[in-house]
CSV table of C-alpha atoms in Angstrom, one decimal:
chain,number,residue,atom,x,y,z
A,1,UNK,CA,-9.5,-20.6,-29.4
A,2,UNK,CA,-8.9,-21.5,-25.8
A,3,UNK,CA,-8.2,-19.6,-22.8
A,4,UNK,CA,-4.9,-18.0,-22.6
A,5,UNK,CA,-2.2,-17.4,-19.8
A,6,UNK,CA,-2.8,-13.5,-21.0
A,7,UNK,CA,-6.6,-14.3,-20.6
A,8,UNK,CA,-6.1,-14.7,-17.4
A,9,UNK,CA,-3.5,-11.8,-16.2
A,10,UNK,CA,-6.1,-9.7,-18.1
A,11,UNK,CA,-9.2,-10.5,-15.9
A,12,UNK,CA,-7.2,-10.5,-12.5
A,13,UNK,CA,-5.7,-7.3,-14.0
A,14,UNK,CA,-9.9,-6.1,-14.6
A,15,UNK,CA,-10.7,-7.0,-10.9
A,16,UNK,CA,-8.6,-4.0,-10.0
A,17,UNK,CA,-10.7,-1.9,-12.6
A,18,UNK,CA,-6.6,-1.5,-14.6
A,19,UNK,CA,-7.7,-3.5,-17.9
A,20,UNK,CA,-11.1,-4.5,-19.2
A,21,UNK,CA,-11.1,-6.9,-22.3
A,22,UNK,CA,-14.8,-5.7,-23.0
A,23,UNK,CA,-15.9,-6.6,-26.3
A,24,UNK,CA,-15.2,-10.4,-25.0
A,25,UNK,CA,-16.8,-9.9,-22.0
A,26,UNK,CA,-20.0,-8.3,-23.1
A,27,UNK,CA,-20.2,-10.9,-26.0
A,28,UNK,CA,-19.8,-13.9,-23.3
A,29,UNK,CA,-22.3,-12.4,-20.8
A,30,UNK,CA,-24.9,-11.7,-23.8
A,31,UNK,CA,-24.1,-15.1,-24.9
A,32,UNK,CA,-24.8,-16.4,-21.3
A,33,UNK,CA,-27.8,-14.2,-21.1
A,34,UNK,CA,-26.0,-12.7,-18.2
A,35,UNK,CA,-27.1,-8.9,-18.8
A,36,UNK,CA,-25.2,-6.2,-18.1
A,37,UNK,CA,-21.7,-6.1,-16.2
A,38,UNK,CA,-23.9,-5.2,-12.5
A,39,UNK,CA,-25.7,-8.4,-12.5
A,40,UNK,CA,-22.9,-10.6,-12.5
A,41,UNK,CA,-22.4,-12.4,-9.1
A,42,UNK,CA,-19.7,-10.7,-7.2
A,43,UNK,CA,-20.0,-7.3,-8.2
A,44,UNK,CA,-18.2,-5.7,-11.1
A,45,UNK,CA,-14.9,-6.9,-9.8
A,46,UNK,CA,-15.4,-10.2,-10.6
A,47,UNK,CA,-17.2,-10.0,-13.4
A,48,UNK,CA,-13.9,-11.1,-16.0
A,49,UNK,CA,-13.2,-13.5,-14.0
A,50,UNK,CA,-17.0,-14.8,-14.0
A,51,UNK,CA,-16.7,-14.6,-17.9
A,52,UNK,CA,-12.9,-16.1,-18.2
A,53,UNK,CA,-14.4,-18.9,-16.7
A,54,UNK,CA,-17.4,-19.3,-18.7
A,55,UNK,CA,-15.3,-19.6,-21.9
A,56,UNK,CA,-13.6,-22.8,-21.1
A,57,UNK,CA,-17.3,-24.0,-21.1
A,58,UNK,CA,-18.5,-22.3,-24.5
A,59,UNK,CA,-15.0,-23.2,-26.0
A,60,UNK,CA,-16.1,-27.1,-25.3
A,61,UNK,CA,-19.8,-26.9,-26.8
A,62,UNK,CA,-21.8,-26.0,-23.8
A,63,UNK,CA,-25.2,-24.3,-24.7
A,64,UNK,CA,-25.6,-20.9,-23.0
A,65,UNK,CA,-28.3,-22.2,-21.4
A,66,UNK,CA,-26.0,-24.3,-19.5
A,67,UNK,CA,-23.8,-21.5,-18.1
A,68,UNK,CA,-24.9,-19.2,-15.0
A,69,UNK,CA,-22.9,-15.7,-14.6
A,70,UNK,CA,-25.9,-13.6,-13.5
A,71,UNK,CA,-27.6,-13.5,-10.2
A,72,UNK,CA,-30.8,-13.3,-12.6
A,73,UNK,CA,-29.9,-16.9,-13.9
A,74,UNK,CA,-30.5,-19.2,-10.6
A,75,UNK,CA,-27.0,-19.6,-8.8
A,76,UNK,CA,-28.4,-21.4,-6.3
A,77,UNK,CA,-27.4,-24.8,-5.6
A,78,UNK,CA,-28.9,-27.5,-2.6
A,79,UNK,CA,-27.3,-27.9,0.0
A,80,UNK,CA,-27.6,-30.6,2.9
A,81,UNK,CA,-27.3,-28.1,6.1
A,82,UNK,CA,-29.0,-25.6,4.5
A,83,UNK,CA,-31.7,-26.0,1.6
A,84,UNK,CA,-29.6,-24.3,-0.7
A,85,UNK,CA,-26.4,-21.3,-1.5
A,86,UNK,CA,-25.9,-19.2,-4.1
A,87,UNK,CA,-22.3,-19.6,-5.9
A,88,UNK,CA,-20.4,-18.0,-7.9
A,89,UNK,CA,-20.5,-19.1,-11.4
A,90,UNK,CA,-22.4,-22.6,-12.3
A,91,UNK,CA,-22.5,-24.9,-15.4
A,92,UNK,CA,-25.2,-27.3,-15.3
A,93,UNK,CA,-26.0,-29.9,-18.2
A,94,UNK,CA,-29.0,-32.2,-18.1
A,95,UNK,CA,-29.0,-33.9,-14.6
A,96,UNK,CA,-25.1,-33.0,-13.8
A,97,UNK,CA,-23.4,-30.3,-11.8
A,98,UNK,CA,-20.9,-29.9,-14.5
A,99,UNK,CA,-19.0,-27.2,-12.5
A,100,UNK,CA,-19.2,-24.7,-9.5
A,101,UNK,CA,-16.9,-22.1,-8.5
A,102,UNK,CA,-16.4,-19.6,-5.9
A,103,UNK,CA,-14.8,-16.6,-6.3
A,104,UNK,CA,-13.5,-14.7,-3.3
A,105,UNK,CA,-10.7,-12.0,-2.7
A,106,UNK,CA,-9.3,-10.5,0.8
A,107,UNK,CA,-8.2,-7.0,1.1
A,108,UNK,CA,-6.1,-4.4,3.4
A,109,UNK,CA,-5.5,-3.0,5.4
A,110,UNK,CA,-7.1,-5.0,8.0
A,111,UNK,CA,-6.8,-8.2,6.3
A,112,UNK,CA,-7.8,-10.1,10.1
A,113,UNK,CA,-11.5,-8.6,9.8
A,114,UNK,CA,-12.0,-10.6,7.0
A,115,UNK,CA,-9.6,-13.6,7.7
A,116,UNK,CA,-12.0,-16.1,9.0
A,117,UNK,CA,-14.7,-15.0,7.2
A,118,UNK,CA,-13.3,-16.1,4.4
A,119,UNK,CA,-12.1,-19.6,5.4
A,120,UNK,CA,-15.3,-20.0,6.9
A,121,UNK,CA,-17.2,-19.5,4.0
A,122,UNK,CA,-15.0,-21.8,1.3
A,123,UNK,CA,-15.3,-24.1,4.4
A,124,UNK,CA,-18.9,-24.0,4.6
A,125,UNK,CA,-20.1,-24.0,0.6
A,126,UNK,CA,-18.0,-27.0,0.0
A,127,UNK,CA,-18.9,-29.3,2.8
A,128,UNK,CA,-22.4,-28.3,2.4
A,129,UNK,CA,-22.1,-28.9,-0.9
A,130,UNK,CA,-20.3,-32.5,-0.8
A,131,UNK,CA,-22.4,-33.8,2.0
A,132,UNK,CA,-25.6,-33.2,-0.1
A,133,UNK,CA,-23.9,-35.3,-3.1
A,134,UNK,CA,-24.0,-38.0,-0.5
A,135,UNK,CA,-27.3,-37.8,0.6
A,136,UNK,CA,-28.1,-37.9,-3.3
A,137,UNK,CA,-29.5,-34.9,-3.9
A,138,UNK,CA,-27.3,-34.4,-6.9
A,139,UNK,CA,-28.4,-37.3,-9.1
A,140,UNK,CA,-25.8,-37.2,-12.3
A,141,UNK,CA,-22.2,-37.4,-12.2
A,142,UNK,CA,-20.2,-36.3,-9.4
A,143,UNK,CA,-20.3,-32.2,-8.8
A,144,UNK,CA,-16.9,-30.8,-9.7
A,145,UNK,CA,-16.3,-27.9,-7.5
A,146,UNK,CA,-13.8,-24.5,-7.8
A,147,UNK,CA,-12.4,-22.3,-5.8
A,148,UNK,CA,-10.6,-18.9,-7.1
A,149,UNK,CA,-8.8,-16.5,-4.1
A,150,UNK,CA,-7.0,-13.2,-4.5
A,151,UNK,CA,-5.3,-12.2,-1.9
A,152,UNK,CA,-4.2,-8.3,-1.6
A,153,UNK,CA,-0.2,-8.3,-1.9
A,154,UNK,CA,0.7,-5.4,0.3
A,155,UNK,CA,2.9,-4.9,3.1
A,156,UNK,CA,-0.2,-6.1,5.5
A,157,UNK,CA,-0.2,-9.3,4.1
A,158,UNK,CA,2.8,-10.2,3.7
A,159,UNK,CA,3.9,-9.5,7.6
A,160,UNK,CA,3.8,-11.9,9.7
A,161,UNK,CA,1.1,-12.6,12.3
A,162,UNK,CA,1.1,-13.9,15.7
A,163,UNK,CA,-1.4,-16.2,16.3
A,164,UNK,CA,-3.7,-15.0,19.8
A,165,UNK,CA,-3.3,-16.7,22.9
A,166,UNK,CA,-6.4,-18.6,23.3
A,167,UNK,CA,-7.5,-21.5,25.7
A,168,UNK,CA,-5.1,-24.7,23.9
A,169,UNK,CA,-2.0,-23.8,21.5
A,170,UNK,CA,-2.5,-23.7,18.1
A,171,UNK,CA,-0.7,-26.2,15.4
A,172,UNK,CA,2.9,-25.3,15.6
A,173,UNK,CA,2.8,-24.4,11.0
A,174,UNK,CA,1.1,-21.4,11.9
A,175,UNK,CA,3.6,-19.5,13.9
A,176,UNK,CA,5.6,-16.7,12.4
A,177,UNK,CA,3.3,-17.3,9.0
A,178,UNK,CA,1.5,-14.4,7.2
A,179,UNK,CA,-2.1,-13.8,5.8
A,180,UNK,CA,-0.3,-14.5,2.5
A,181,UNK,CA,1.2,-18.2,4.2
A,182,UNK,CA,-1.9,-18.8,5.9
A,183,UNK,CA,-4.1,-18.5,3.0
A,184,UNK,CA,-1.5,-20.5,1.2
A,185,UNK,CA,-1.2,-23.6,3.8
A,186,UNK,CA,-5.8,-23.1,3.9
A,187,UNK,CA,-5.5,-23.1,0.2
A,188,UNK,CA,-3.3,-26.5,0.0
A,189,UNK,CA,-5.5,-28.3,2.8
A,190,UNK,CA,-8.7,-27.3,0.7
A,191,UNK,CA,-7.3,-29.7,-2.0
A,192,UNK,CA,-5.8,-32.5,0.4
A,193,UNK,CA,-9.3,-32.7,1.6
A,194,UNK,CA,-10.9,-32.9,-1.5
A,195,UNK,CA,-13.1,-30.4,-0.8
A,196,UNK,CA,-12.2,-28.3,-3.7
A,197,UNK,CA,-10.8,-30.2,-7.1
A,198,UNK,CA,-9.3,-27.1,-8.0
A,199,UNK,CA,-7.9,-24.2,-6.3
A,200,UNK,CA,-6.4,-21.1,-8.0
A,201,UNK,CA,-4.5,-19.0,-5.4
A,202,UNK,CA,-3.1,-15.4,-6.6
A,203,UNK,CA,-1.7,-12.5,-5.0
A,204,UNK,CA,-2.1,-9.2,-6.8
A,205,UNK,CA,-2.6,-5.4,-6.3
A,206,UNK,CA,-4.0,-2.4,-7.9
A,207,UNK,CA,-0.3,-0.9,-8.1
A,208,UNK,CA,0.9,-4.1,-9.8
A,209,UNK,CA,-2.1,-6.1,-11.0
A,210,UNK,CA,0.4,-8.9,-12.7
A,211,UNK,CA,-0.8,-12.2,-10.8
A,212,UNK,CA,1.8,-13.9,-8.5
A,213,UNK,CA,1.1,-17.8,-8.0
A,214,UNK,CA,2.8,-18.3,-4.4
A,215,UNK,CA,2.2,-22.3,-4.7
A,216,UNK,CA,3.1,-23.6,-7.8
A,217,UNK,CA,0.5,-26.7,-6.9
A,218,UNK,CA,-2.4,-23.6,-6.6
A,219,UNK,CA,-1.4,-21.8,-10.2
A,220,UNK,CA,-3.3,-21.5,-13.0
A,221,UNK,CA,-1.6,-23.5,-15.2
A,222,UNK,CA,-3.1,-26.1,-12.8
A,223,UNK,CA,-6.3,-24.6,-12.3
A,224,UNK,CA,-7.0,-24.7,-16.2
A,225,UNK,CA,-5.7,-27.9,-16.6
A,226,UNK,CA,-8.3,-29.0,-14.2
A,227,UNK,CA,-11.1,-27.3,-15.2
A,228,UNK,CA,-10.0,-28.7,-18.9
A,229,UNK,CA,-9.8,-32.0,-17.4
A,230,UNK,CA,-13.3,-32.2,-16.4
A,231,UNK,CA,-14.7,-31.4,-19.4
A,232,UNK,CA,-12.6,-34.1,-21.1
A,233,UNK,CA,-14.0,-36.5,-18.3
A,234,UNK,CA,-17.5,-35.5,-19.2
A,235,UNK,CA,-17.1,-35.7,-23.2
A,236,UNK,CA,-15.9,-39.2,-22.9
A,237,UNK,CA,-19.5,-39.8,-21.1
A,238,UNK,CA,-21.3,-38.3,-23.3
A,239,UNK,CA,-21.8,-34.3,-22.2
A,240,UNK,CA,-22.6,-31.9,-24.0
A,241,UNK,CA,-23.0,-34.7,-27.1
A,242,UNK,CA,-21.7,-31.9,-29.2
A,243,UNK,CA,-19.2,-29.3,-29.8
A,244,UNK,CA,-19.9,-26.0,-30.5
A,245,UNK,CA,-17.6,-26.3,-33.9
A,246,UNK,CA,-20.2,-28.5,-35.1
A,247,UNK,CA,-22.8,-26.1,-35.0
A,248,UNK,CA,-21.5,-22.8,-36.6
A,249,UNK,CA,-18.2,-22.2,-34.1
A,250,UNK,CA,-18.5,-18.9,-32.1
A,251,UNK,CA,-20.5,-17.5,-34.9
A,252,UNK,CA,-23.2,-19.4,-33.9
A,253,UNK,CA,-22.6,-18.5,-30.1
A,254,UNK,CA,-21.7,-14.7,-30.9
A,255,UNK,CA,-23.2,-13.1,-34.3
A,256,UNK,CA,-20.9,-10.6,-35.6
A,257,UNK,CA,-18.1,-11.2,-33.6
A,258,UNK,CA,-15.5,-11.4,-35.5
A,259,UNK,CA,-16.8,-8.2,-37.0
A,260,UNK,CA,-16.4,-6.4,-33.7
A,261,UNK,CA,-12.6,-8.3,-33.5
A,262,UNK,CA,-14.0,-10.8,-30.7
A,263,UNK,CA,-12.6,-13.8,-30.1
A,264,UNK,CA,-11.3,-14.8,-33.6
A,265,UNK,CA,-9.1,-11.7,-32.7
A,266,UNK,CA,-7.5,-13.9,-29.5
């Protein structure tokens, strides 16, 4: 059973409190040991996102043990600048950093407040983050790193902004662009960088929760194909060194799921 394009429209569609998919989510965060729905980094908003992305890693063998949702499960991760930040959702295996994502979201109607903030802070986690692999305080293989934005899509957003007149002009790309634009062209340089090996960048609203992938480099067909990636990268070295077939399927991970129509219902 892998994760779905409906999987996915469903927990963006959950962040605006539409649709909840709960019996899979509550069997995921109890299978995670993630408690209830409050504990989940984020806030409640984010919490079927948190678990959507859990699943690609309990779908591929990883032991629960292995997955953090909670804020009660040690999020934190060392950083170089600082001694350590607290992400989002983190899949550790032995020595390795299997995976790390943030999780962010920018809202009307004064969608400047937060602007910067926001670049600032996918700026900040992932340099800290990268520059501490290279002072080799992560000892397996390389830290994969995520980065999941959803931007408000409302009329605020979508207008264009002028950029302020400051000391020096600023890049000629930015003129006439949007919050929408400029999150897009941020989103597209995280990537070119490296910073980020996967971005998924989706506009959405509580009127119409249906995700809208304004950069078809930035969807999620390319975001799960990543994140899919990686664990195929990892099995060929070795990680988890079993599947989660070979020890009972979800079953084994979820007692009585498909009882309560979990995920053998998918």
């Amino acid at each position: 059973m892998t994760v779905t394009r409906q999987d996915f429209e469903d927990a963006v569609a959950a962040y605006w409190g539409v649709k909840q998919a709960q019996i899979e989510q509550s069997l995921i965060k109890e299978a995670v040991g993630a408690g209830t729905a409050g504990a989940v980094r984020g806030g409640k908003h984010f919490d079927a996102i948190a678990v959507l992305l859990a699943k690609f890693f309990l779908e591929a063998g990883y032991p629960p043990e292995s997955i953090r949702i909670a804020r009660s499960q040690r999020l934190e991760l060392p950083g170089y600048y600082r001694p350590q930040k607290q992400w989002d959702v983190v899949i550790t295996h032995e020595n390795t950093l299997v995976a790390a994502f943030e999780m962010k979201a920018l809202g009307g109607p004064s969608f400047g407040n937060n602007y910067n903030n926001r670049v600032e802070e996918a700026l900040g986690s992932a340099v800290d983050l990268r520059r501490a692999v290279l002072a080799d305080l992560y000892t397996g293989e390389k830290p994969w790193l995520g980065y999941f934005f959803i931007m408000q899509d409302e009329a605020g957003s979508r207008r264009p902004v002028k950029p302020a007149t400051g000391a020096l002009p600023v890049e000629e790309v930015w003129h006439g662009m949007s919050y929408q634009d400029r999150f897009a062209l941020f989103c597209e340089r995280l990537m070119a960088e490296q910073l980020y090996d996967a971005v998924c960048y989706v506009t959405s609203s509580a009127a119409d929760p249906k995700p809208t992938e304004p950069v078809p480099s930035l969807d999620w067909r390319h975001f799960s194909a990543a994140i899919t990636a990686r664990i195929s990268y990892l099995k060929e070295l070795g990680l988890p060194g079993h599947t989660r077939q070979a020890v009972g399927g979800w079953d084994a991970v979820w007692p009585g799921a498909r009882a309560q129509g979990g995920p053998a219902a998918l």
